[in-house]
């Protein structure tokens, strides 16, 4: 362990920035978006060699607000704050960390709720389907604008991990390391089934209006609530739920009604209410679709090894034993394909009880491993420790905004 | 960089050809692979089950795959490594026969090291002391030993003969020095390199 390690602390007050991209981007679907904006945050300092930048990719319902808090909203702490900051596993005194709200998102980047420049009205249902490949292409344009030729690492959990993996495939010369956590190389039929239930909940909500609810001053909250409940259940393990809630009753006895009896019902409703108050239903549809479509092996006759042929980055792959959404076997598929190319890869299976959401929790074995891996990354890219100002990049217009989202699976 | 205190690892490091693909089963903190990376520029991967060893490997800059050897090597393709190494772990495996078969499926060659139960001190302690042997290479008491499949050099050679395994090289050591005269009696540590016998 290095002697000069800082006591872990928050990266402090942070600010989101916005960049406008005027060059059209052609999407995997064939559709084109002529211009778009991305909202992002950065922490730490980009070194002179521009070699210490780390991209942190978000999953289903998180945002660019990865670490720190907003001065005007100190309760709004970044979704991976336990991982990223001075002295934390991803140490912002060494690395320049970038979080970005993906295209199609609802935290400031261009998405279905943004005005379509051609009509002046929200895109709504006309916003094209975006894929993980599209997001990575868009992130590459952000990297260009920030002057980042090659990422020291791209990192994510779940859908975020899929983006890190896609980076290694799409831009092998622009990424040195990929940290792929709680991932799968593609969704199973069961995974897609859960997504479809969530989408059905949203699209059959009478307030959905075919995706153009903005024009009707409506929000398909009922659908979003159910979608969130389904998602949330899949992020937790049976054991973790039993441990946390058991069969506890709110009032201590059965009510013989269909309102809240059990604590777990109360918890789900609370999570659903919170989520439906800030998340955009169309974005939920888009992101679940991006998950469904992710399958790098698809264009290679289902052969993942062939799909990973371009990969040059080194990998850390981590899974969690109780994750039944993306269980360890799914991560081992990725590891096996990397091994076949003799790619540098380490794989850890963390025996954690929390299910898929374990990637967001600060299990000491998990964090020690990520910390040790970043020590190697730092050596590889020559990332020296420098107590940093929050951000040295002045590109982009700063946006006074807050981003919601606590859970990020 | 040295492997002080582990003469069997020195022997392995001497045998492995530069640039080879190496899989080290039960790799511990990854020291052997670290040395092989530095001295032979191998493409090396370790396999470990213990969390603290996995972390130690990452700290040593060594590739490590967390996996339970008792479940075989299904995450590795046939013939995908030049060498598959199992150092001082064979005797602690429950599925001893299965792992040797797996090693020769995944590796073109296999290397194992194990404490020789035929060493005279072990024989002496059982025969005359009437007690289970305890020594430098067998440091455990009968009740806390992880070793469930101890064998002698002769046992292992018979095992190879019965399983169509061709022994390529054998080194027997005691206190770090090679033993060539009646090795099954005078050697406490055995190192074997072997492959599938041609049919």
Coordinates of C-alpha atoms in Angstrom, one line a residue:
Chain A
X1 CA 0.0 0.0 0.0
X2 CA 1.4 3.3 -1.0
X3 CA 2.5 5.7 1.8
X4 CA 1.1 8.8 0.4
X5 CA -2.5 7.7 0.4
X6 CA -5.0 10.3 1.3
X7 CA -7.8 9.7 3.8
X8 CA -10.9 9.0 1.8
X9 CA -13.2 12.0 1.5
X10 CA -15.7 13.6 -0.8
X11 CA -14.7 15.3 -3.9
X12 CA -16.7 18.2 -2.5
X13 CA -19.1 20.5 -4.3
X14 CA -19.2 19.9 -8.0
X15 CA -20.9 21.5 -11.0
X16 CA -22.4 20.0 -14.1
X17 CA -21.4 21.4 -17.5
X18 CA -23.0 21.3 -20.9
X19 CA -21.6 20.9 -24.3
X20 CA -23.3 21.4 -27.6
X21 CA -22.4 19.1 -30.6
X22 CA -23.4 20.4 -33.9
X23 CA -22.1 17.6 -36.0
X24 CA -24.9 15.1 -36.8
X25 CA -24.5 11.6 -35.4
X26 CA -25.7 8.6 -37.3
X27 CA -27.1 5.9 -35.0
X28 CA -27.0 2.1 -35.2
X29 CA -30.7 2.2 -36.2
X30 CA -29.8 4.3 -39.3
X31 CA -31.5 7.3 -37.8
X32 CA -29.6 10.6 -37.4
X33 CA -29.6 13.2 -34.7
X34 CA -28.5 16.5 -36.2
X35 CA -27.4 18.2 -33.1
X36 CA -27.4 17.4 -29.4
X37 CA -26.2 18.5 -26.0
X38 CA -24.4 16.4 -23.4
X39 CA -24.3 17.2 -19.7
X40 CA -21.3 16.0 -17.8
X41 CA -19.2 16.4 -14.7
X42 CA -15.5 16.1 -14.1
X43 CA -13.4 15.6 -11.0
X44 CA -9.7 15.8 -10.5
X45 CA -7.2 17.3 -12.9
X46 CA -6.2 16.2 -16.4
X47 CA -2.4 15.8 -16.4
X48 CA -0.1 17.4 -18.9
X49 CA 0.2 14.1 -20.9
X50 CA -3.6 13.8 -20.8
X51 CA -3.1 10.2 -19.9
X52 CA -5.1 10.0 -16.6
X53 CA -8.7 10.4 -17.7
X54 CA -11.3 7.8 -16.5
X55 CA -14.8 7.6 -18.0
X56 CA -17.4 6.4 -15.6
X57 CA -20.5 5.1 -17.4
X58 CA -23.9 5.1 -15.8
X59 CA -26.5 2.3 -15.8
X60 CA -30.2 2.4 -16.1
X61 CA -31.4 5.3 -14.0
X62 CA -28.3 7.2 -12.9
X63 CA -26.7 10.3 -14.4
X64 CA -23.5 12.3 -14.9
X65 CA -23.6 13.1 -11.2
X66 CA -21.2 10.4 -10.2
X67 CA -19.5 11.9 -7.1
X68 CA -19.5 14.9 -4.8
X69 CA -22.6 17.1 -4.2
X70 CA -24.1 20.3 -5.4
X71 CA -23.4 23.4 -3.3
X72 CA -27.1 24.4 -3.5
X73 CA -28.3 20.8 -2.9
X74 CA -25.9 19.1 -0.5
X75 CA -28.2 16.0 -0.1
X76 CA -27.8 15.3 -3.8
X77 CA -24.7 13.0 -3.6
X78 CA -23.3 11.4 -6.7
X79 CA -24.4 7.8 -7.3
X80 CA -20.9 6.3 -7.0
X81 CA -19.6 8.7 -4.4
X82 CA -18.3 5.8 -2.2
X83 CA -16.0 4.7 -5.1
X84 CA -14.8 8.1 -6.4
X85 CA -13.0 10.9 -4.6
X86 CA -9.7 11.9 -3.0
X87 CA -8.3 8.7 -1.4
X88 CA -11.1 6.6 -2.7
X89 CA -10.6 3.5 -4.9
X90 CA -10.8 5.7 -8.0
X91 CA -8.7 8.5 -6.6
X92 CA -9.4 11.9 -8.0
X93 CA -6.1 13.1 -6.7
X94 CA -4.6 10.8 -9.4
X95 CA -7.2 10.5 -12.0
X96 CA -9.3 12.9 -14.0
X97 CA -12.8 11.4 -13.8
X98 CA -15.6 12.1 -16.3
X99 CA -19.3 11.3 -15.8
X100 CA -21.7 12.0 -18.6
X101 CA -25.5 11.7 -19.0
X102 CA -26.0 9.6 -22.1
X103 CA -27.8 10.6 -25.2
X104 CA -31.5 9.9 -24.7
X105 CA -31.2 10.6 -21.0
X106 CA -33.3 12.8 -18.8
X107 CA -30.8 14.6 -16.7
X108 CA -29.9 17.4 -19.1
X109 CA -28.4 15.6 -22.1
X110 CA -30.6 15.6 -25.3
X111 CA -33.3 13.1 -24.9
X112 CA -37.0 12.5 -25.6
X113 CA -38.1 15.3 -23.3
X114 CA -35.8 17.8 -25.1
X115 CA -37.2 20.1 -27.8
X116 CA -36.7 18.8 -31.3
X117 CA -35.0 21.7 -33.1
X118 CA -37.1 21.0 -36.2
X119 CA -40.4 21.4 -34.4
X120 CA -39.5 23.2 -31.2
X121 CA -41.6 20.6 -29.3
X122 CA -40.3 17.7 -27.2
X123 CA -39.1 14.7 -29.3
X124 CA -41.4 12.4 -27.4
X125 CA -42.0 9.2 -29.3
X126 CA -40.0 10.5 -32.2
X127 CA -36.7 10.2 -30.4
X128 CA -34.7 7.5 -32.1
X129 CA -33.8 4.2 -30.3
X130 CA -30.2 4.5 -29.1
X131 CA -27.8 1.7 -28.4
X132 CA -24.7 1.1 -26.3
X133 CA -22.6 1.5 -29.4
X134 CA -24.3 4.9 -30.1
X135 CA -23.6 6.0 -26.5
X136 CA -19.9 5.0 -26.9
X137 CA -19.7 6.9 -30.1
X138 CA -21.2 10.0 -28.5
X139 CA -18.8 9.6 -25.5
X140 CA -15.9 9.5 -27.9
X141 CA -17.0 12.9 -29.3
X142 CA -17.1 14.2 -25.7
X143 CA -13.6 12.8 -25.2
X144 CA -12.5 14.7 -28.4
X145 CA -13.8 17.9 -27.0
X146 CA -12.2 17.4 -23.7
X147 CA -8.9 16.7 -25.3
X148 CA -8.8 13.1 -24.2
X149 CA -7.2 10.9 -26.9
X150 CA -7.1 7.8 -24.8
X151 CA -8.8 6.9 -21.6
X152 CA -6.7 5.5 -18.8
X153 CA -9.9 3.5 -18.1
X154 CA -13.6 3.2 -18.7
X155 CA -15.6 1.8 -15.8
X156 CA -19.1 0.9 -15.1
X157 CA -21.5 -1.4 -13.4
X158 CA -24.3 -3.3 -15.1
X159 CA -25.3 -1.3 -18.2
X160 CA -22.4 1.0 -17.4
X161 CA -20.1 -2.0 -17.6
X162 CA -21.5 -2.8 -21.1
X163 CA -20.4 0.6 -22.2
X164 CA -16.9 0.0 -20.8
X165 CA -16.7 -3.3 -22.7
X166 CA -18.1 -1.6 -25.9
X167 CA -15.4 1.0 -25.6
X168 CA -12.7 -1.7 -25.7
X169 CA -14.4 -3.1 -28.9
X170 CA -15.2 0.1 -30.7
X171 CA -12.1 2.1 -29.8
X172 CA -9.3 -0.3 -28.9
X173 CA -6.6 2.4 -29.3
X174 CA -8.5 4.9 -27.1
X175 CA -8.8 2.9 -23.9
X176 CA -6.1 1.3 -21.8
X177 CA -8.2 -0.5 -19.2
X178 CA -11.8 -1.5 -18.8
X179 CA -13.4 -2.2 -15.4
X180 CA -16.5 -4.3 -16.1
X181 CA -18.6 -4.8 -13.0
X182 CA -21.8 -6.8 -12.5
X183 CA -22.1 -7.2 -16.3
X184 CA -23.3 -9.6 -18.9
X185 CA -22.2 -9.9 -22.5
X186 CA -25.9 -9.9 -23.5
X187 CA -29.2 -10.1 -21.8
X188 CA -30.9 -13.4 -21.2
X189 CA -34.5 -14.0 -22.3
X190 CA -35.5 -13.6 -18.6
X191 CA -33.7 -10.2 -18.5
X192 CA -35.5 -9.0 -21.6
X193 CA -38.8 -10.3 -20.2
X194 CA -38.4 -8.1 -17.1
X195 CA -37.6 -5.1 -19.3
X196 CA -40.7 -5.9 -21.5
X197 CA -42.9 -6.0 -18.4
X198 CA -41.6 -2.6 -17.3
X199 CA -42.2 -1.2 -20.8
X200 CA -45.7 -2.6 -21.0
X201 CA -46.4 -0.9 -17.6
X202 CA -45.4 2.4 -19.1
X203 CA -46.9 2.2 -22.6
X204 CA -50.3 1.0 -21.3
X205 CA -50.6 3.8 -18.8
X206 CA -53.4 6.0 -20.2
X207 CA -51.2 9.0 -19.4
X208 CA -48.5 7.7 -21.9
X209 CA -50.3 9.1 -25.0
X210 CA -48.1 7.1 -27.3
X211 CA -45.0 8.7 -25.8
X212 CA -46.1 12.3 -26.5
X213 CA -47.4 12.9 -22.9
X214 CA -45.5 16.2 -22.7
X215 CA -47.9 17.7 -25.2
X216 CA -50.8 16.6 -22.9
X217 CA -49.3 17.9 -19.7
X218 CA -49.4 14.4 -18.4
X219 CA -46.8 12.0 -16.9
X220 CA -47.3 8.2 -17.1
X221 CA -46.5 7.9 -13.4
X222 CA -48.4 4.8 -12.7
X223 CA -46.6 2.9 -15.4
X224 CA -43.2 4.3 -14.3
X225 CA -44.0 3.3 -10.7
X226 CA -44.6 -0.3 -11.7
X227 CA -41.6 -0.4 -14.0
X228 CA -39.4 0.8 -11.1
X229 CA -40.8 -1.7 -8.7
X230 CA -40.1 -4.6 -11.2
X231 CA -36.6 -3.3 -11.8
X232 CA -35.9 -2.8 -8.1
X233 CA -36.9 -6.3 -7.2
X234 CA -34.4 -7.7 -9.8
X235 CA -31.6 -5.6 -8.3
X236 CA -31.9 -7.2 -4.9
X237 CA -31.4 -10.7 -3.8
X238 CA -34.1 -12.8 -2.1
X239 CA -31.9 -13.1 1.0
X240 CA -31.2 -9.3 1.1
X241 CA -34.9 -8.6 0.9
X242 CA -35.7 -11.2 3.5
X243 CA -33.0 -9.8 5.8
X244 CA -34.2 -6.2 5.4
X245 CA -37.9 -6.6 5.4
X246 CA -38.8 -10.2 6.1
X247 CA -42.6 -10.5 6.4
X248 CA -42.8 -7.6 8.7
X249 CA -46.2 -5.9 8.8
X250 CA -46.6 -2.2 8.9
X251 CA -49.3 -2.2 11.6
X252 CA -48.3 -5.4 13.3
X253 CA -51.3 -7.3 12.0
X254 CA -53.0 -8.3 8.8
X255 CA -55.3 -5.7 7.5
X256 CA -57.5 -7.9 5.2
X257 CA -57.3 -5.2 2.5
X258 CA -55.1 -4.5 -0.6
X259 CA -53.4 -1.4 0.8
X260 CA -49.9 -1.7 2.3
X261 CA -49.7 -4.6 4.7
X262 CA -46.1 -5.7 4.4
X263 CA -43.0 -3.5 4.9
X264 CA -41.7 -4.6 1.5
X265 CA -44.8 -3.2 -0.1
X266 CA -44.3 0.1 1.6
X267 CA -40.7 0.2 0.5
X268 CA -41.5 -0.6 -3.1
X269 CA -44.2 2.1 -3.2
X270 CA -41.8 4.6 -1.7
X271 CA -39.1 3.8 -4.2
X272 CA -41.6 3.9 -7.0
X273 CA -43.0 7.3 -6.0
X274 CA -39.6 8.8 -5.7
X275 CA -38.4 7.4 -9.0
X276 CA -41.6 8.4 -10.9
X277 CA -41.2 12.0 -9.7
X278 CA -37.9 12.6 -11.5
X279 CA -37.4 10.0 -14.2
X280 CA -38.7 10.3 -17.8
X281 CA -40.8 7.4 -19.0
X282 CA -39.5 7.6 -22.6
X283 CA -35.9 7.5 -21.3
X284 CA -36.8 4.4 -19.4
X285 CA -38.1 2.8 -22.6
X286 CA -34.9 3.8 -24.5
X287 CA -32.5 2.6 -21.9
X288 CA -34.2 -0.8 -21.3
X289 CA -34.1 -1.2 -25.1
X290 CA -30.4 -0.4 -25.2
X291 CA -29.9 -3.1 -22.7
X292 CA -32.0 -5.6 -24.7
X293 CA -30.1 -4.8 -27.9
X294 CA -26.6 -5.0 -26.4
X295 CA -25.0 -8.1 -27.8
X296 CA -21.5 -7.6 -29.3
X297 CA -21.5 -11.2 -30.5
X298 CA -24.7 -10.7 -32.6
X299 CA -22.8 -9.7 -35.7
X300 CA -20.3 -12.5 -35.3
X301 CA -22.7 -15.4 -35.4
X302 CA -23.1 -15.3 -31.6
X303 CA -19.4 -15.8 -31.1
X304 CA -18.3 -13.5 -28.3
X305 CA -14.6 -14.4 -28.8
X306 CA -14.9 -13.2 -32.4
X307 CA -16.6 -10.0 -31.3
X308 CA -13.8 -9.2 -28.9
X309 CA -11.1 -9.6 -31.6
X310 CA -10.3 -5.9 -31.7
X311 CA -9.8 -5.6 -27.9
X312 CA -6.4 -4.4 -26.7
X313 CA -7.3 -3.0 -23.3
X314 CA -6.6 -4.8 -20.0
X315 CA -9.7 -5.8 -18.0
X316 CA -10.8 -6.1 -14.4
X317 CA -14.1 -8.1 -14.4
X318 CA -16.0 -8.3 -11.1
X319 CA -19.2 -10.2 -10.3
X320 CA -21.3 -10.7 -7.2
X321 CA -22.4 -14.2 -6.1
X322 CA -25.9 -13.2 -5.2
X323 CA -26.5 -11.2 -8.4
X324 CA -29.3 -13.2 -10.1
X325 CA -29.9 -10.5 -12.7
X326 CA -26.4 -10.8 -14.1
X327 CA -25.0 -13.8 -12.2
X328 CA -21.2 -14.6 -12.1
X329 CA -21.5 -17.1 -15.0
X330 CA -22.4 -14.2 -17.3
X331 CA -19.2 -12.4 -16.3
X332 CA -17.2 -15.6 -16.8
X333 CA -18.4 -15.6 -20.4
X334 CA -16.7 -12.3 -20.9
X335 CA -13.5 -13.5 -19.1
X336 CA -13.4 -16.7 -21.2
X337 CA -13.6 -14.7 -24.5
X338 CA -10.9 -12.3 -23.3
X339 CA -8.7 -15.3 -22.2
X340 CA -9.0 -16.7 -25.7
X341 CA -7.4 -13.5 -27.0
X342 CA -4.7 -13.6 -24.3
X343 CA -5.9 -10.2 -23.1
X344 CA -4.7 -9.2 -19.6
X345 CA -7.7 -9.9 -17.4
X346 CA -8.4 -10.4 -13.7
X347 CA -11.7 -11.7 -12.5
X348 CA -13.1 -11.6 -9.0
X349 CA -16.3 -13.1 -7.7
X350 CA -17.3 -11.2 -4.6
X351 CA -19.3 -13.2 -2.1
X352 CA -21.8 -10.4 -1.3
X353 CA -25.4 -11.0 -0.3
X354 CA -27.0 -7.9 -1.8
X355 CA -27.7 -9.0 -5.3
X356 CA -27.1 -6.9 -8.4
X357 CA -27.0 -3.6 -6.5
X358 CA -23.9 -4.8 -4.7
X359 CA -21.8 -3.0 -7.2
X360 CA -23.0 0.3 -5.7
X361 CA -22.2 -0.7 -2.1
X362 CA -18.8 -0.4 -0.4
X363 CA -18.0 -4.0 0.2
X364 CA -14.4 -3.8 1.5
X365 CA -13.1 -6.7 -0.6
X366 CA -14.6 -5.2 -3.7
X367 CA -13.3 -1.7 -3.1
X368 CA -9.8 -3.0 -2.1
X369 CA -9.7 -4.8 -5.4
X370 CA -10.7 -1.8 -7.5
X371 CA -8.3 0.3 -5.5
X372 CA -5.4 -2.1 -6.2
X373 CA -6.4 -2.3 -9.9
X374 CA -6.3 1.5 -10.2
X375 CA -2.8 1.5 -8.6
X376 CA -1.8 -0.6 -11.6
X377 CA -3.6 1.7 -14.0
X378 CA -1.8 4.7 -12.4
X379 CA 1.5 3.0 -13.0
X380 CA 0.6 2.1 -16.5
X381 CA -0.4 5.6 -17.6
X382 CA 1.9 7.6 -15.3
X383 CA -0.8 9.1 -13.2
X384 CA 0.9 11.0 -10.4
X385 CA -0.8 12.1 -7.2
X386 CA -1.7 15.8 -7.2
X387 CA -4.1 17.3 -4.8
X388 CA -6.4 18.7 -7.3
X389 CA -8.8 21.5 -7.8
X390 CA -12.3 20.1 -8.5
X391 CA -11.9 20.4 -12.3
X392 CA -9.3 21.9 -14.5
X393 CA -11.2 21.7 -17.8
X394 CA -13.0 24.9 -18.6
X395 CA -14.6 23.5 -21.8
X396 CA -18.4 23.7 -21.8
X397 CA -20.9 26.0 -20.3
X398 CA -21.7 25.4 -16.7
X399 CA -25.2 24.5 -15.9
X400 CA -27.0 25.3 -12.7
X401 CA -28.8 22.0 -12.4
X402 CA -29.3 19.1 -10.1
X403 CA -29.6 15.5 -11.2
X404 CA -31.7 13.0 -9.4
X405 CA -31.1 9.3 -9.2
X406 CA -29.8 7.4 -6.3
X407 CA -29.9 3.8 -7.3
X408 CA -28.1 3.2 -10.5
X409 CA -28.6 -0.4 -11.5
Chain B
X1 CA 13.6 -11.0 -8.4
X2 CA 13.9 -14.4 -6.7
X3 CA 11.6 -17.0 -5.3
X4 CA 13.5 -17.5 -2.1
X5 CA 12.2 -20.2 0.1
X6 CA 10.4 -21.9 -2.8
X7 CA 12.9 -24.1 -4.6
X8 CA 10.2 -25.9 -6.5
X9 CA 9.2 -22.6 -8.0
X10 CA 12.8 -21.9 -9.0
X11 CA 12.7 -25.2 -10.8
X12 CA 9.5 -24.3 -12.6
X13 CA 10.8 -20.9 -13.6
X14 CA 13.8 -22.6 -15.1
X15 CA 11.7 -25.0 -17.1
X16 CA 9.2 -22.6 -18.6
X17 CA 10.1 -21.3 -22.1
X18 CA 10.2 -17.6 -22.8
X19 CA 6.9 -16.1 -24.1
X20 CA 4.9 -19.2 -23.1
X21 CA 1.2 -19.1 -22.1
X22 CA 1.1 -20.2 -18.5
X23 CA -1.8 -21.0 -16.2
X24 CA -0.9 -21.3 -12.5
X25 CA -3.5 -23.1 -10.5
X26 CA -3.7 -22.2 -6.9
X27 CA -1.3 -19.3 -7.6
X28 CA -1.4 -17.8 -4.1
X29 CA -0.2 -14.2 -4.2
X30 CA 1.0 -14.6 -7.8
X31 CA 4.7 -14.6 -7.0
X32 CA 5.6 -17.3 -9.5
X33 CA 3.8 -15.5 -12.3
X34 CA 5.3 -12.2 -11.3
X35 CA 8.8 -13.7 -11.7
X36 CA 7.8 -15.5 -14.9
X37 CA 6.4 -12.2 -16.3
X38 CA 9.6 -10.4 -15.5
X39 CA 12.1 -13.1 -16.5
X40 CA 10.4 -15.0 -19.3
X41 CA 7.8 -12.5 -20.5
X42 CA 5.1 -15.2 -20.3
X43 CA 1.4 -14.6 -20.9
X44 CA 0.4 -15.7 -17.4
X45 CA -2.8 -16.2 -15.6
X46 CA -3.3 -17.4 -12.1
X47 CA -6.4 -19.2 -10.7
X48 CA -7.2 -18.6 -7.0
X49 CA -10.2 -19.2 -4.8
X50 CA -9.2 -17.1 -1.8
X51 CA -10.3 -13.4 -1.7
X52 CA -7.0 -12.2 0.0
X53 CA -4.9 -14.0 -2.6
X54 CA -6.9 -12.6 -5.5
X55 CA -6.2 -9.1 -4.1
X56 CA -2.6 -9.9 -3.6
X57 CA -2.3 -11.0 -7.2
X58 CA -3.8 -7.8 -8.4
X59 CA -1.4 -5.9 -6.1
X60 CA 1.5 -7.9 -7.7
X61 CA 0.3 -6.9 -11.1
X62 CA -0.6 -10.5 -12.0
X63 CA -3.6 -11.6 -13.9
X64 CA -5.8 -13.7 -11.7
X65 CA -9.1 -15.5 -12.2
X66 CA -11.1 -16.3 -9.1
X67 CA -12.4 -19.8 -9.4
X68 CA -12.7 -23.1 -7.5
X69 CA -10.3 -25.7 -8.9
X70 CA -12.5 -28.5 -7.5
X71 CA -15.0 -27.5 -10.2
X72 CA -12.5 -28.1 -12.9
X73 CA -11.3 -25.7 -15.6
X74 CA -14.4 -25.3 -17.7
X75 CA -13.6 -21.6 -18.2
X76 CA -10.5 -22.5 -20.2
X77 CA -10.4 -24.0 -23.7
X78 CA -8.6 -27.2 -24.5
X79 CA -5.0 -26.8 -25.5
X80 CA -5.1 -23.1 -24.7
X81 CA -1.9 -22.9 -22.5
X82 CA 1.7 -24.1 -23.0
X83 CA 2.0 -25.0 -19.3
X84 CA -0.5 -25.5 -16.6
X85 CA 1.1 -25.4 -13.2
X86 CA -0.1 -26.8 -9.9
X87 CA 2.5 -26.2 -7.1
X88 CA 2.0 -27.7 -3.7
X89 CA -1.7 -28.0 -4.2
X90 CA -2.2 -31.5 -5.7
X91 CA -2.1 -33.1 -2.2
X92 CA -4.8 -30.7 -0.9
X93 CA -7.2 -31.3 -3.8
X94 CA -10.3 -33.4 -3.3
X95 CA -10.6 -34.3 -7.0
X96 CA -7.0 -35.1 -7.6
X97 CA -7.4 -37.3 -10.6
X98 CA -9.9 -34.9 -12.2
X99 CA -7.6 -31.9 -11.9
X100 CA -4.6 -33.7 -13.5
X101 CA -6.9 -34.7 -16.4
X102 CA -8.1 -31.1 -16.7
X103 CA -4.5 -29.8 -16.6
X104 CA -3.7 -31.9 -19.6
X105 CA -6.8 -30.9 -21.4
X106 CA -6.1 -27.2 -21.1
X107 CA -2.3 -27.3 -21.2
X108 CA 0.1 -28.9 -23.7
X109 CA 2.2 -29.7 -20.7
X110 CA 1.6 -29.8 -17.0
X111 CA 3.9 -29.1 -14.0
X112 CA 3.1 -30.3 -10.5
X113 CA 5.0 -30.1 -7.3
X114 CA 4.1 -31.9 -4.1
X115 CA 5.6 -32.9 -0.8
X116 CA 7.0 -36.5 -1.0
X117 CA 5.4 -38.6 1.6
X118 CA 8.0 -41.3 0.9
X119 CA 10.8 -39.1 2.4
X120 CA 12.6 -41.0 5.1
X121 CA 11.6 -38.6 7.9
X122 CA 7.9 -39.2 7.1
X123 CA 8.5 -43.0 7.0
X124 CA 10.5 -42.8 10.2
X125 CA 7.8 -40.8 12.1
X126 CA 5.1 -43.3 11.1
X127 CA 7.1 -46.5 11.4
X128 CA 9.0 -45.8 14.6
X129 CA 7.3 -42.8 16.2
X130 CA 3.9 -44.3 15.4
X131 CA 2.7 -40.8 14.6
X132 CA 1.6 -38.9 11.5
X133 CA 4.6 -37.1 10.0
X134 CA 5.3 -33.4 10.6
X135 CA 8.1 -31.7 8.7
X136 CA 9.2 -28.7 6.7
X137 CA 7.2 -29.7 3.7
X138 CA 4.4 -31.3 5.7
X139 CA 4.0 -28.7 8.5
X140 CA 0.5 -29.7 9.6
X141 CA -0.9 -31.8 12.4
X142 CA -3.2 -34.6 11.3
X143 CA -6.2 -32.7 12.6
X144 CA -5.6 -29.4 10.8
X145 CA -3.9 -30.5 7.6
X146 CA -5.4 -29.3 4.3
X147 CA -3.6 -32.3 2.7
X148 CA -6.1 -35.0 1.9
X149 CA -4.3 -36.8 -0.9
X150 CA -0.7 -37.2 0.1
X151 CA 1.5 -39.5 -2.1
X152 CA 5.0 -40.6 -2.7
X153 CA 7.1 -40.1 -5.8
X154 CA 6.6 -43.7 -6.7
X155 CA 2.8 -43.4 -6.2
X156 CA 2.7 -40.4 -8.6
X157 CA 4.8 -42.2 -11.2
X158 CA 2.4 -45.2 -11.0
X159 CA -0.5 -42.8 -11.3
X160 CA 1.1 -41.4 -14.5
X161 CA 1.7 -44.8 -16.0
X162 CA -2.0 -45.8 -15.3
X163 CA -3.3 -42.6 -16.9
X164 CA -1.3 -42.6 -20.1
X165 CA 0.8 -39.7 -18.9
X166 CA 4.3 -39.2 -20.2
X167 CA 6.8 -37.8 -17.7
X168 CA 9.1 -35.3 -19.4
X169 CA 11.2 -34.2 -16.5
X170 CA 11.5 -34.9 -12.8
X171 CA 13.3 -33.0 -10.1
X172 CA 13.5 -34.1 -6.5
X173 CA 14.6 -31.7 -3.8
X174 CA 15.5 -31.6 -0.2
X175 CA 16.1 -28.4 1.6
X176 CA 16.4 -26.6 -1.7
X177 CA 19.0 -29.0 -3.2
X178 CA 18.5 -31.6 -5.9
X179 CA 18.5 -35.3 -4.8
X180 CA 19.4 -37.9 -7.4
X181 CA 20.3 -40.9 -5.2
X182 CA 17.3 -42.9 -4.0
X183 CA 15.1 -39.8 -4.3
X184 CA 11.9 -41.4 -3.0
X185 CA 13.6 -41.8 0.3
X186 CA 15.9 -38.8 0.4
X187 CA 13.8 -36.1 -1.3
X188 CA 11.1 -34.1 0.5
X189 CA 9.7 -32.2 -2.5
X190 CA 8.9 -33.5 -6.0
X191 CA 8.6 -31.5 -9.2
X192 CA 7.2 -33.2 -12.3
X193 CA 6.7 -31.9 -15.9
X194 CA 4.5 -34.2 -18.0
X195 CA 2.2 -34.4 -21.0
X196 CA -0.3 -36.8 -22.5
X197 CA 1.4 -39.9 -23.8
X198 CA 1.2 -40.3 -27.6
X199 CA -1.0 -43.2 -28.6

